Every structure is written in C-alpha cells, then in structure tokens.
Amino acid sequence: MVQLLPSNPIAPAFEKLLAELAGGRQIAIPTETVYGLAADATNGLAIAGIFERKGRPKFNPLICHVSDIAMAKKYGELDTIAIKLCEEFWPGPLTIIVPEVKNSDVHELVTAGLGTIGLRCPDSLSRKLIGEFGKPLAAPSANKSGGISPTTAAHVVAEYEGEDLLVLDGGPCVVGLESTIVAIDSGTITMLRPGAITAEMISKTTGIEVLSYDADGKILAPGMMKSHYAPNAQVELNVTNPNADCGYLGFGANSPENGKTINLSVENNLAEAAANLYSALKSLDEMGVNTICVHPIPQEGLGIAINDRLMRAAAPRINN
Ligand code: TXA
Ligand code: MG
C-alpha cells in the first residue's frame, strides 16, 4: 500500500524512511523541484528497483542527491567552477555533471558507466534526510516513465496506487520544474537541461559563457529526448484562440477562457507558472480532453525552461 507520511512531526517519518533506505527499498521524497523516487545510491539492487518501479525503458543515469559540498566531493571531482556554482546555488535546483571520483562506491547503474556523475543538493527536508542517512540518494522524478513529474504528494500516491511505497509529504514543490543540469568539463559549462537556475545566472557567477546542448546525435541527458514530459492528451502550442473542446493552458491577464481553462499565472509571473505547470497539465488531462492547447509563454528567464518542457510534451510520442 502507498503510505503518505506527514512531515510534522518529522522524527517518526524519518525513522521509517531511513529504515526503508537501509533495507534497500525505494521511497518518495519531496524536493523544491519535483518529487523524487529515491534509493541508496550505493546499493545496486535498490537502484534497479527504481528502474523497475518507474518502468523505464532504459537505464538512464540518475542524479545523486547529496546533503552538502563535502558529500559531493566524495563522489565527484569538483573543480573551481563546480565549487563556485555549488556555493552559490546549493541547496537548490541545480545539478552538475562532473567526472566521477575513482573507486567511488556509488553503484554503476546510477552513473550508467559514463565516468561522470550528476550531483545535486536539494533543499530542506530531503537534504536533512540525506544528511542523517550519511550516503547519497539516487533519485529520478517520481513519475512512471514518460509521464509528468509529480509536484505534490498526491500526484505520487496516484502514480503508485497498489504498490508498497512510503511517500514523505513535503507539500507542493515550490519550483515545480526539474533542476537545471549543466555539465562541467575542462573549464567549460554546457547546459543540458534548462531550469530555474538560468544560463545567465550561471555565467554571472562563474564569468564563463554557458554553451548550449548541440544535438550531434549523442544524447547526453536523456531528459532531452523528444516526447518526454507528456500528458495523455495531445499538446498544441502557441494557441491564442482555443476552441470549446480543448483543454486550455492559459498564461497572463489577457489569456482567453474557454470553460476548460487553467491559467498558469494571471499575473504573468513565470515562477508561478512553472510551479503550476505539471499539476495544470494533470488536471486538464483529468477533464478527459483529447487536446490541450497552450497560450504562448514568453521565451525569457524561467519561460525558457517552461517552453522546453511544453515542446517535449507536444513532440511526437516516439519514446513512450
Ligand atoms: O529536479 C530534479 O533534477 C529531479 C529531482 C527529483 O531531483 N530529478 C530528475 O531526475 O529530474 P531525472 O532522472 O528525471 O532526470 C535526470 C536527468 C536525466 O536526463 C539523466 O539522463 C541526466 O539527468 N543525468 C544524470 N546523470 C547524468 C550523467 N552522469 N551524465 C549525463 N546525464 C546525466
Ligand atoms: Mg524525469
């Protein structure tokens, strides 16, 4: 059975969650970005269980969640650029891909044998849990493969109905979009997945121009696969005049209303829109519409990450 654990008081919840982790089982945890399906990153069977539960078609590498920079250094080679970024943006929605340290005890299912490791320090409850566990937690978003990332505990509960899983309820995720992922390699920074920490913010902190992912056929971050963040309905972008049948994802004060509309932010606030995005897509899906039409979202700041996810949701469904 899926069991929802309240976070107040936190001590009894942590006791149960730490026992699950120590026993090699998976748990669902809140982060500021999305809920994660987490397990001990050093335990191969526990990690295999993540792929099994998610129904992932492939063993994509997973992000290792750490409690601080000291823990990150045990697993990844952090150069001065990496340290600067971690000091500025951790805990927070930034994942760095760096060379893995030799003889690391992180299981190779986590890194997919790439020789690199994805590290992120999430905020608040999860960070505290990792600190108490003393080892990193590998955690992809807690959705089943190809689905929308869960941004509330209720989303996670619905996803794993009928399975045995402990879910820590940390309330709705404040960011609502997966972390920014950058690869740091020999003095260069490459954006692999846009998120709340923007290329501009990263350049400002490091003084280095951020390269963007160039699709030369090699998939560095499978999150870059087309059709990834997909609701059940078809998705159509840049619609300013929705018909009465479609679900409509609106944005801004002048966005129209067709009776099946969810406005991501009446105030034109991109952070609010990001936080609402996945639950709005889910709610429109639940209305049973065939198509979800989307109002244009400004391609600036967080809007770049929102449009990235929406373009994937609208892409042909080749990977599902
Ligand atoms: O916000 C987030 O990042 C959430 C929360 C739970 O922390 N996690 C998340 O994980 O979005 P996931 O597995 O859905 O996406 C992780 C992405 C994948 O595209 C994966 O391929 C990439 O990170 N990744 C992880 N380690 C990597 C590595 N060593 N090299 C290249 N890509 C890597
Ligand atoms: Mg995911």
Tab-separated table of C-alpha atoms and ligand atoms in Angstrom:
chain	number	residue	atom	x	y	z
A	1	MET	CA	0.000	0.000	0.000
A	2	VAL	CA	1.151	3.548	-0.627
A	3	GLN	CA	1.610	5.255	2.717
A	4	LEU	CA	1.669	9.028	2.999
A	5	LEU	CA	3.867	10.260	5.862
A	6	PRO	CA	3.153	13.744	7.233
A	7	SER	CA	6.265	15.852	7.815
A	8	ASN	CA	5.138	17.329	11.113
A	9	PRO	CA	6.494	15.943	13.391
A	10	ILE	CA	9.375	14.828	11.171
A	11	ALA	CA	11.197	12.430	13.549
A	12	PRO	CA	8.827	9.427	13.238
A	13	ALA	CA	8.668	9.893	9.454
A	14	PHE	CA	12.476	9.975	9.167
A	15	GLU	CA	12.765	6.849	11.303
A	16	LYS	CA	10.534	4.905	8.899
A	17	LEU	CA	12.178	6.350	5.785
A	18	LEU	CA	15.720	5.636	6.989
A	19	ALA	CA	14.730	2.030	7.735
A	20	GLU	CA	13.370	1.678	4.181
A	21	LEU	CA	16.588	3.093	2.710
A	22	ALA	CA	18.773	0.870	4.871
A	23	GLY	CA	16.702	-2.132	3.760
A	24	GLY	CA	17.420	-1.331	0.101
A	25	ARG	CA	13.901	-0.150	-0.683
A	26	GLN	CA	12.717	2.954	-2.545
A	27	ILE	CA	10.933	5.929	-1.010
A	28	ALA	CA	9.330	9.048	-2.482
A	29	ILE	CA	10.713	12.360	-1.264
A	30	PRO	CA	9.784	15.995	-1.803
A	31	THR	CA	12.324	18.432	-3.250
A	32	GLU	CA	11.964	22.058	-4.297
A	33	THR	CA	11.775	20.954	-7.954
A	34	VAL	CA	9.637	17.787	-8.170
A	35	TYR	CA	9.097	14.672	-6.034
A	36	GLY	CA	11.822	12.057	-6.428
A	37	LEU	CA	11.788	8.255	-6.219
A	38	ALA	CA	14.872	7.746	-4.081
A	39	ALA	CA	17.113	4.873	-3.030
A	40	ASP	CA	20.601	4.299	-1.602
A	41	ALA	CA	22.964	5.244	-4.458
A	42	THR	CA	25.498	2.650	-3.331
A	43	ASN	CA	23.085	-0.293	-3.418
A	44	GLY	CA	22.678	-1.806	-6.900
A	45	LEU	CA	19.533	-3.770	-6.087
A	46	ALA	CA	17.888	-0.722	-4.553
A	47	ILE	CA	18.723	1.272	-7.718
A	48	ALA	CA	17.453	-1.488	-10.004
A	49	GLY	CA	14.204	-1.239	-8.044
A	50	ILE	CA	13.894	2.419	-9.110
A	51	PHE	CA	14.019	1.465	-12.795
A	52	GLU	CA	11.599	-1.398	-12.192
A	53	ARG	CA	9.059	0.805	-10.433
A	54	LYS	CA	9.312	3.599	-12.987
A	55	GLY	CA	9.060	1.195	-15.908
A	56	ARG	CA	11.990	2.954	-17.561
A	57	PRO	CA	12.790	1.532	-20.978
A	58	LYS	CA	16.500	2.115	-20.460
A	59	PHE	CA	18.986	2.503	-17.650
A	60	ASN	CA	19.406	6.259	-17.930
A	61	PRO	CA	21.897	7.711	-15.467
A	62	LEU	CA	20.345	9.080	-12.276
A	63	ILE	CA	21.070	12.215	-10.287
A	64	CYS	CA	22.833	11.627	-6.958
A	65	HIS	CA	21.388	13.820	-4.227
A	66	VAL	CA	23.831	14.911	-1.545
A	67	SER	CA	23.491	16.831	1.718
A	68	ASP	CA	26.352	19.263	1.111
A	69	ILE	CA	29.511	20.043	-0.868
A	70	ALA	CA	31.601	17.797	1.403
A	71	MET	CA	29.476	14.775	0.480
A	72	ALA	CA	29.553	15.767	-3.204
A	73	LYS	CA	33.368	15.778	-3.130
A	74	LYS	CA	33.439	12.127	-2.080
A	75	TYR	CA	31.806	11.151	-5.374
A	76	GLY	CA	32.605	13.834	-7.941
A	77	GLU	CA	35.726	15.769	-8.967
A	78	LEU	CA	34.739	19.341	-8.196
A	79	ASP	CA	36.963	21.933	-9.887
A	80	THR	CA	36.865	25.637	-9.009
A	81	ILE	CA	33.961	26.263	-11.397
A	82	ALA	CA	31.933	23.478	-9.811
A	83	ILE	CA	32.676	24.714	-6.298
A	84	LYS	CA	31.634	28.255	-7.221
A	85	LEU	CA	28.333	27.030	-8.623
A	86	CYS	CA	27.641	24.789	-5.632
A	87	GLU	CA	28.437	27.566	-3.177
A	88	GLU	CA	26.134	29.951	-4.996
A	89	PHE	CA	23.189	27.698	-5.854
A	90	TRP	CA	23.130	24.811	-3.331
A	91	PRO	CA	20.922	23.799	-1.744
A	92	GLY	CA	18.798	24.445	-4.805
A	93	PRO	CA	17.593	23.409	-8.260
A	94	LEU	CA	20.995	22.920	-9.922
A	95	THR	CA	22.523	19.577	-10.961
A	96	ILE	CA	26.174	19.471	-12.012
A	97	ILE	CA	27.601	16.682	-14.150
A	98	VAL	CA	31.285	16.223	-13.257
A	99	PRO	CA	33.906	13.461	-13.540
A	100	GLU	CA	33.250	10.673	-11.057
A	101	VAL	CA	35.996	10.041	-8.477
A	102	LYS	CA	37.880	6.773	-8.938
A	103	ASN	CA	36.693	3.799	-6.865
A	104	SER	CA	33.552	5.631	-5.784
A	105	ASP	CA	31.066	3.370	-4.026
A	106	VAL	CA	28.161	4.824	-5.997
A	107	HIS	CA	26.703	1.934	-7.978
A	108	GLU	CA	27.371	1.977	-11.732
A	109	LEU	CA	23.668	1.683	-12.502
A	110	VAL	CA	23.460	5.240	-11.149
A	111	THR	CA	26.107	6.632	-13.490
A	112	ALA	CA	25.391	4.231	-16.371
A	113	GLY	CA	29.129	3.691	-16.534
A	114	LEU	CA	29.617	7.129	-18.147
A	115	GLY	CA	32.598	8.106	-15.986
A	116	THR	CA	30.657	11.189	-14.912
A	117	ILE	CA	28.200	11.734	-12.100
A	118	GLY	CA	25.213	14.051	-11.702
A	119	LEU	CA	25.193	15.745	-8.285
A	120	ARG	CA	22.559	17.917	-6.691
A	121	CYS	CA	21.899	19.172	-3.178
A	122	PRO	CA	18.139	19.583	-2.696
A	123	ASP	CA	16.749	21.898	-0.059
A	124	SER	CA	15.065	21.371	3.320
A	125	LEU	CA	13.543	18.011	4.265
A	126	SER	CA	15.323	15.837	1.727
A	127	ARG	CA	18.660	17.411	2.448
A	128	LYS	CA	18.196	16.692	6.137
A	129	LEU	CA	17.192	13.104	5.399
A	130	ILE	CA	20.298	12.540	3.240
A	131	GLY	CA	22.463	14.030	5.996
A	132	GLU	CA	21.012	11.579	8.505
A	133	PHE	CA	21.382	8.663	6.085
A	134	GLY	CA	25.013	9.650	5.501
A	135	LYS	CA	25.055	8.442	1.894
A	136	PRO	CA	23.773	9.964	-1.362
A	137	LEU	CA	20.329	9.128	-2.667
A	138	ALA	CA	19.861	8.452	-6.356
A	139	ALA	CA	16.511	9.840	-7.374
A	140	PRO	CA	14.799	10.400	-10.694
A	141	SER	CA	11.489	12.239	-10.753
A	142	ALA	CA	8.843	10.016	-9.140
A	143	ASN	CA	6.599	9.675	-12.210
A	144	LYS	CA	6.306	6.472	-14.208
A	145	SER	CA	8.455	6.616	-17.346
A	146	GLY	CA	7.314	9.148	-19.933
A	147	GLY	CA	4.774	10.754	-17.611
A	148	ILE	CA	4.602	14.142	-15.972
A	149	SER	CA	6.864	14.764	-12.963
A	150	PRO	CA	4.849	14.841	-9.721
A	151	THR	CA	4.804	18.152	-7.872
A	152	THR	CA	2.557	17.136	-4.959
A	153	ALA	CA	2.494	14.109	-2.671
A	154	ALA	CA	-0.999	13.308	-4.001
A	155	HIS	CA	0.432	13.000	-7.529
A	156	VAL	CA	2.937	10.440	-6.270
A	157	VAL	CA	0.293	8.475	-4.381
A	158	ALA	CA	-1.842	8.274	-7.544
A	159	GLU	CA	1.170	7.130	-9.601
A	160	TYR	CA	1.999	4.152	-7.339
A	161	GLU	CA	-1.501	3.067	-6.354
A	162	GLY	CA	-1.494	-0.564	-5.236
A	163	GLU	CA	2.277	-0.664	-4.646
A	164	ASP	CA	4.140	-0.629	-1.344
A	165	LEU	CA	5.785	2.758	-1.050
A	166	LEU	CA	6.370	5.352	1.649
A	167	VAL	CA	5.809	8.921	0.440
A	168	LEU	CA	7.041	11.841	2.522
A	169	ASP	CA	4.561	14.713	2.235
A	170	GLY	CA	6.513	17.959	1.903
A	171	GLY	CA	3.634	19.899	0.358
A	172	PRO	CA	3.637	21.257	-3.191
A	173	CYS	CA	7.076	21.755	-4.800
A	174	VAL	CA	7.921	25.456	-4.877
A	175	VAL	CA	9.828	25.397	-8.177
A	176	GLY	CA	7.750	22.747	-9.936
A	177	LEU	CA	10.219	22.056	-12.763
A	178	GLU	CA	13.157	19.649	-12.724
A	179	SER	CA	16.565	21.063	-11.850
A	180	THR	CA	18.820	22.833	-14.311
A	181	ILE	CA	21.527	20.394	-15.467
A	182	VAL	CA	24.958	21.623	-16.531
A	183	ALA	CA	27.994	19.571	-17.490
A	184	ILE	CA	31.301	20.970	-16.228
A	185	ASP	CA	34.280	19.754	-18.217
A	186	SER	CA	37.811	21.170	-18.595
A	187	GLY	CA	36.811	24.756	-17.913
A	188	THR	CA	33.597	24.655	-19.967
A	189	ILE	CA	29.978	24.676	-18.855
A	190	THR	CA	27.318	23.122	-21.081
A	191	MET	CA	23.585	23.452	-20.462
A	192	LEU	CA	21.960	20.004	-20.714
A	193	ARG	CA	18.542	20.864	-19.313
A	194	PRO	CA	17.205	24.368	-18.660
A	195	GLY	CA	15.601	25.031	-15.278
A	196	ALA	CA	15.103	27.640	-12.589
A	197	ILE	CA	18.831	28.419	-12.461
A	198	THR	CA	19.288	30.090	-15.826
A	199	ALA	CA	22.332	30.266	-18.125
A	200	GLU	CA	22.579	33.978	-17.297
A	201	MET	CA	22.747	33.263	-13.557
A	202	ILE	CA	25.451	30.644	-14.139
A	203	SER	CA	27.504	32.957	-16.375
A	204	LYS	CA	27.221	35.746	-13.840
A	205	THR	CA	28.535	33.547	-11.043
A	206	THR	CA	31.389	31.944	-12.982
A	207	GLY	CA	32.280	34.575	-15.572
A	208	ILE	CA	32.062	31.826	-18.192
A	209	GLU	CA	29.696	31.725	-21.141
A	210	VAL	CA	27.379	28.724	-20.940
A	211	LEU	CA	27.421	26.528	-24.045
A	212	SER	CA	24.139	25.060	-25.135
A	213	TYR	CA	23.488	21.447	-25.920
A	214	ASP	CA	24.122	20.747	-29.580
A	215	ALA	CA	22.289	17.754	-30.934
A	216	ASP	CA	25.074	15.880	-32.683
A	217	GLY	CA	23.253	12.583	-32.227
A	218	LYS	CA	24.688	11.747	-28.846
A	219	ILE	CA	22.159	12.043	-26.065
A	220	LEU	CA	23.972	13.418	-23.049
A	221	ALA	CA	20.880	13.797	-20.909
A	222	PRO	CA	18.018	11.531	-21.911
A	223	GLY	CA	15.733	14.174	-20.411
A	224	MET	CA	16.492	15.805	-23.760
A	225	MET	CA	14.636	13.034	-25.589
A	226	LYS	CA	11.674	14.260	-27.546
A	227	SER	CA	8.269	13.458	-26.090
A	228	HIS	CA	9.332	13.108	-22.508
A	229	TYR	CA	7.121	15.204	-20.290
A	230	ALA	CA	3.905	14.077	-21.861
A	231	PRO	CA	0.315	14.181	-20.631
A	232	ASN	CA	-2.224	11.743	-22.159
A	233	ALA	CA	-3.813	14.431	-24.345
A	234	GLN	CA	-2.108	15.784	-27.455
A	235	VAL	CA	-0.493	19.139	-26.870
A	236	GLU	CA	-0.673	22.125	-29.210
A	237	LEU	CA	1.454	25.171	-28.553
A	238	ASN	CA	1.009	28.911	-29.151
A	239	VAL	CA	-2.785	28.882	-29.341
A	240	THR	CA	-4.394	32.259	-28.650
A	241	ASN	CA	-7.903	31.336	-29.750
A	242	PRO	CA	-8.847	27.943	-28.229
A	243	ASN	CA	-11.992	26.145	-29.422
A	244	ALA	CA	-14.575	24.920	-26.905
A	245	ASP	CA	-13.493	21.234	-26.957
A	246	CYS	CA	-9.870	21.507	-25.971
A	247	GLY	CA	-8.362	21.946	-22.546
A	248	TYR	CA	-6.624	25.301	-22.422
A	249	LEU	CA	-3.468	26.172	-20.575
A	250	GLY	CA	-3.583	29.937	-20.257
A	251	PHE	CA	-0.983	32.480	-19.257
A	252	GLY	CA	-1.360	36.098	-18.269
A	253	ALA	CA	-4.174	38.534	-17.658
A	254	ASN	CA	-5.262	38.703	-21.327
A	255	SER	CA	-5.379	34.943	-21.847
A	256	PRO	CA	-8.807	33.748	-23.108
A	257	GLU	CA	-11.119	31.368	-21.225
A	258	ASN	CA	-12.981	28.511	-22.965
A	259	GLY	CA	-14.665	26.827	-19.983
A	260	LYS	CA	-11.849	24.258	-19.725
A	261	THR	CA	-9.053	26.660	-18.909
A	262	ILE	CA	-6.359	26.640	-16.275
A	263	ASN	CA	-4.345	29.840	-16.211
A	264	LEU	CA	-0.734	29.209	-15.166
A	265	SER	CA	-0.393	32.745	-13.858
A	266	VAL	CA	-2.942	35.506	-14.230
A	267	GLU	CA	-0.216	37.896	-13.054
A	268	ASN	CA	2.209	36.964	-15.886
A	269	ASN	CA	4.536	35.535	-13.246
A	270	LEU	CA	6.823	32.889	-14.789
A	271	ALA	CA	7.843	31.399	-11.425
A	272	GLU	CA	4.202	30.885	-10.523
A	273	ALA	CA	3.608	29.393	-13.979
A	274	ALA	CA	6.495	26.939	-13.551
A	275	ALA	CA	5.226	25.839	-10.155
A	276	ASN	CA	1.737	25.246	-11.597
A	277	LEU	CA	2.745	23.653	-14.919
A	278	TYR	CA	2.659	19.919	-14.207
A	279	SER	CA	-0.379	19.933	-11.924
A	280	ALA	CA	-2.246	22.033	-14.507
A	281	LEU	CA	-1.402	19.524	-17.267
A	282	LYS	CA	-2.591	16.702	-14.997
A	283	SER	CA	-5.840	18.495	-14.154
A	284	LEU	CA	-6.565	19.169	-17.841
A	285	ASP	CA	-5.831	15.507	-18.595
A	286	GLU	CA	-8.305	14.519	-15.897
A	287	MET	CA	-11.025	16.527	-17.687
A	288	GLY	CA	-10.695	13.898	-20.431
A	289	VAL	CA	-9.893	16.305	-23.269
A	290	ASN	CA	-8.213	14.998	-26.444
A	291	THR	CA	-6.092	18.091	-26.900
A	292	ILE	CA	-4.502	20.584	-24.563
A	293	CYS	CA	-3.865	23.928	-26.237
A	294	VAL	CA	-1.315	26.264	-24.737
A	295	HIS	CA	-1.140	30.051	-24.764
A	296	PRO	CA	2.285	31.439	-25.797
A	297	ILE	CA	4.714	31.667	-22.870
A	298	PRO	CA	7.415	34.389	-23.055
A	299	GLN	CA	10.776	32.865	-24.059
A	300	GLU	CA	12.787	34.544	-21.285
A	301	GLY	CA	14.062	33.623	-17.810
A	302	LEU	CA	12.091	30.641	-16.465
A	303	GLY	CA	9.941	30.771	-19.601
A	304	ILE	CA	12.813	29.068	-21.474
A	305	ALA	CA	12.539	26.017	-19.202
A	306	ILE	CA	8.730	26.032	-19.319
A	307	ASN	CA	8.747	26.140	-23.133
A	308	ASP	CA	11.379	23.379	-23.208
A	309	ARG	CA	9.043	21.079	-21.231
A	310	LEU	CA	5.999	22.108	-23.272
A	311	MET	CA	7.809	21.432	-26.562
A	312	ARG	CA	8.618	17.936	-25.322
A	313	ALA	CA	5.013	17.414	-24.259
A	314	ALA	CA	3.922	18.461	-27.781
A	315	ALA	CA	6.520	16.346	-29.640
A	316	PRO	CA	5.531	13.163	-31.499
A	317	ARG	CA	5.182	10.305	-28.979
A	318	ILE	CA	8.083	8.206	-30.189
A	319	ASN	CA	9.584	7.213	-26.872
A	320	ASN	CA	6.508	6.150	-24.964
B	1	TXA	O1	14.876	18.221	-10.214
B	1	TXA	C1	15.403	17.147	-10.492
B	1	TXA	O2	16.505	17.067	-11.050
B	1	TXA	C2	14.631	15.881	-10.103
B	1	TXA	C3	14.572	15.793	-8.582
B	1	TXA	C4	13.962	14.513	-8.086
B	1	TXA	O3	15.842	15.990	-8.037
B	1	TXA	N1	15.236	14.726	-10.695
B	1	TXA	C5	15.172	14.456	-12.014
B	1	TXA	O4	15.749	13.254	-12.363
B	1	TXA	O5	14.637	15.174	-12.821
B	1	TXA	P1	15.509	12.523	-13.769
B	1	TXA	O6	16.125	11.171	-13.644
B	1	TXA	O7	14.064	12.544	-14.139
B	1	TXA	O8	16.379	13.345	-14.766
B	1	TXA	C6	17.777	13.332	-14.600
B	1	TXA	C7	18.491	13.661	-15.879
B	1	TXA	C8	18.319	12.580	-16.897
B	1	TXA	O9	18.048	13.169	-18.136
B	1	TXA	C9	19.672	11.885	-16.882
B	1	TXA	O10	19.971	11.282	-18.063
B	1	TXA	C10	20.603	13.026	-16.531
B	1	TXA	O11	19.883	13.742	-15.578
B	1	TXA	N2	21.865	12.572	-15.934
B	1	TXA	C11	22.078	12.078	-14.704
B	1	TXA	N3	23.379	11.735	-14.538
B	1	TXA	C12	23.995	12.033	-15.689
B	1	TXA	C13	25.340	11.902	-16.184
B	1	TXA	N4	26.306	11.389	-15.446
B	1	TXA	N5	25.591	12.325	-17.444
B	1	TXA	C14	24.630	12.842	-18.217
B	1	TXA	N6	23.342	12.976	-17.832
B	1	TXA	C15	23.025	12.572	-16.597
B	2	MG	MG	12.070	12.654	-15.049
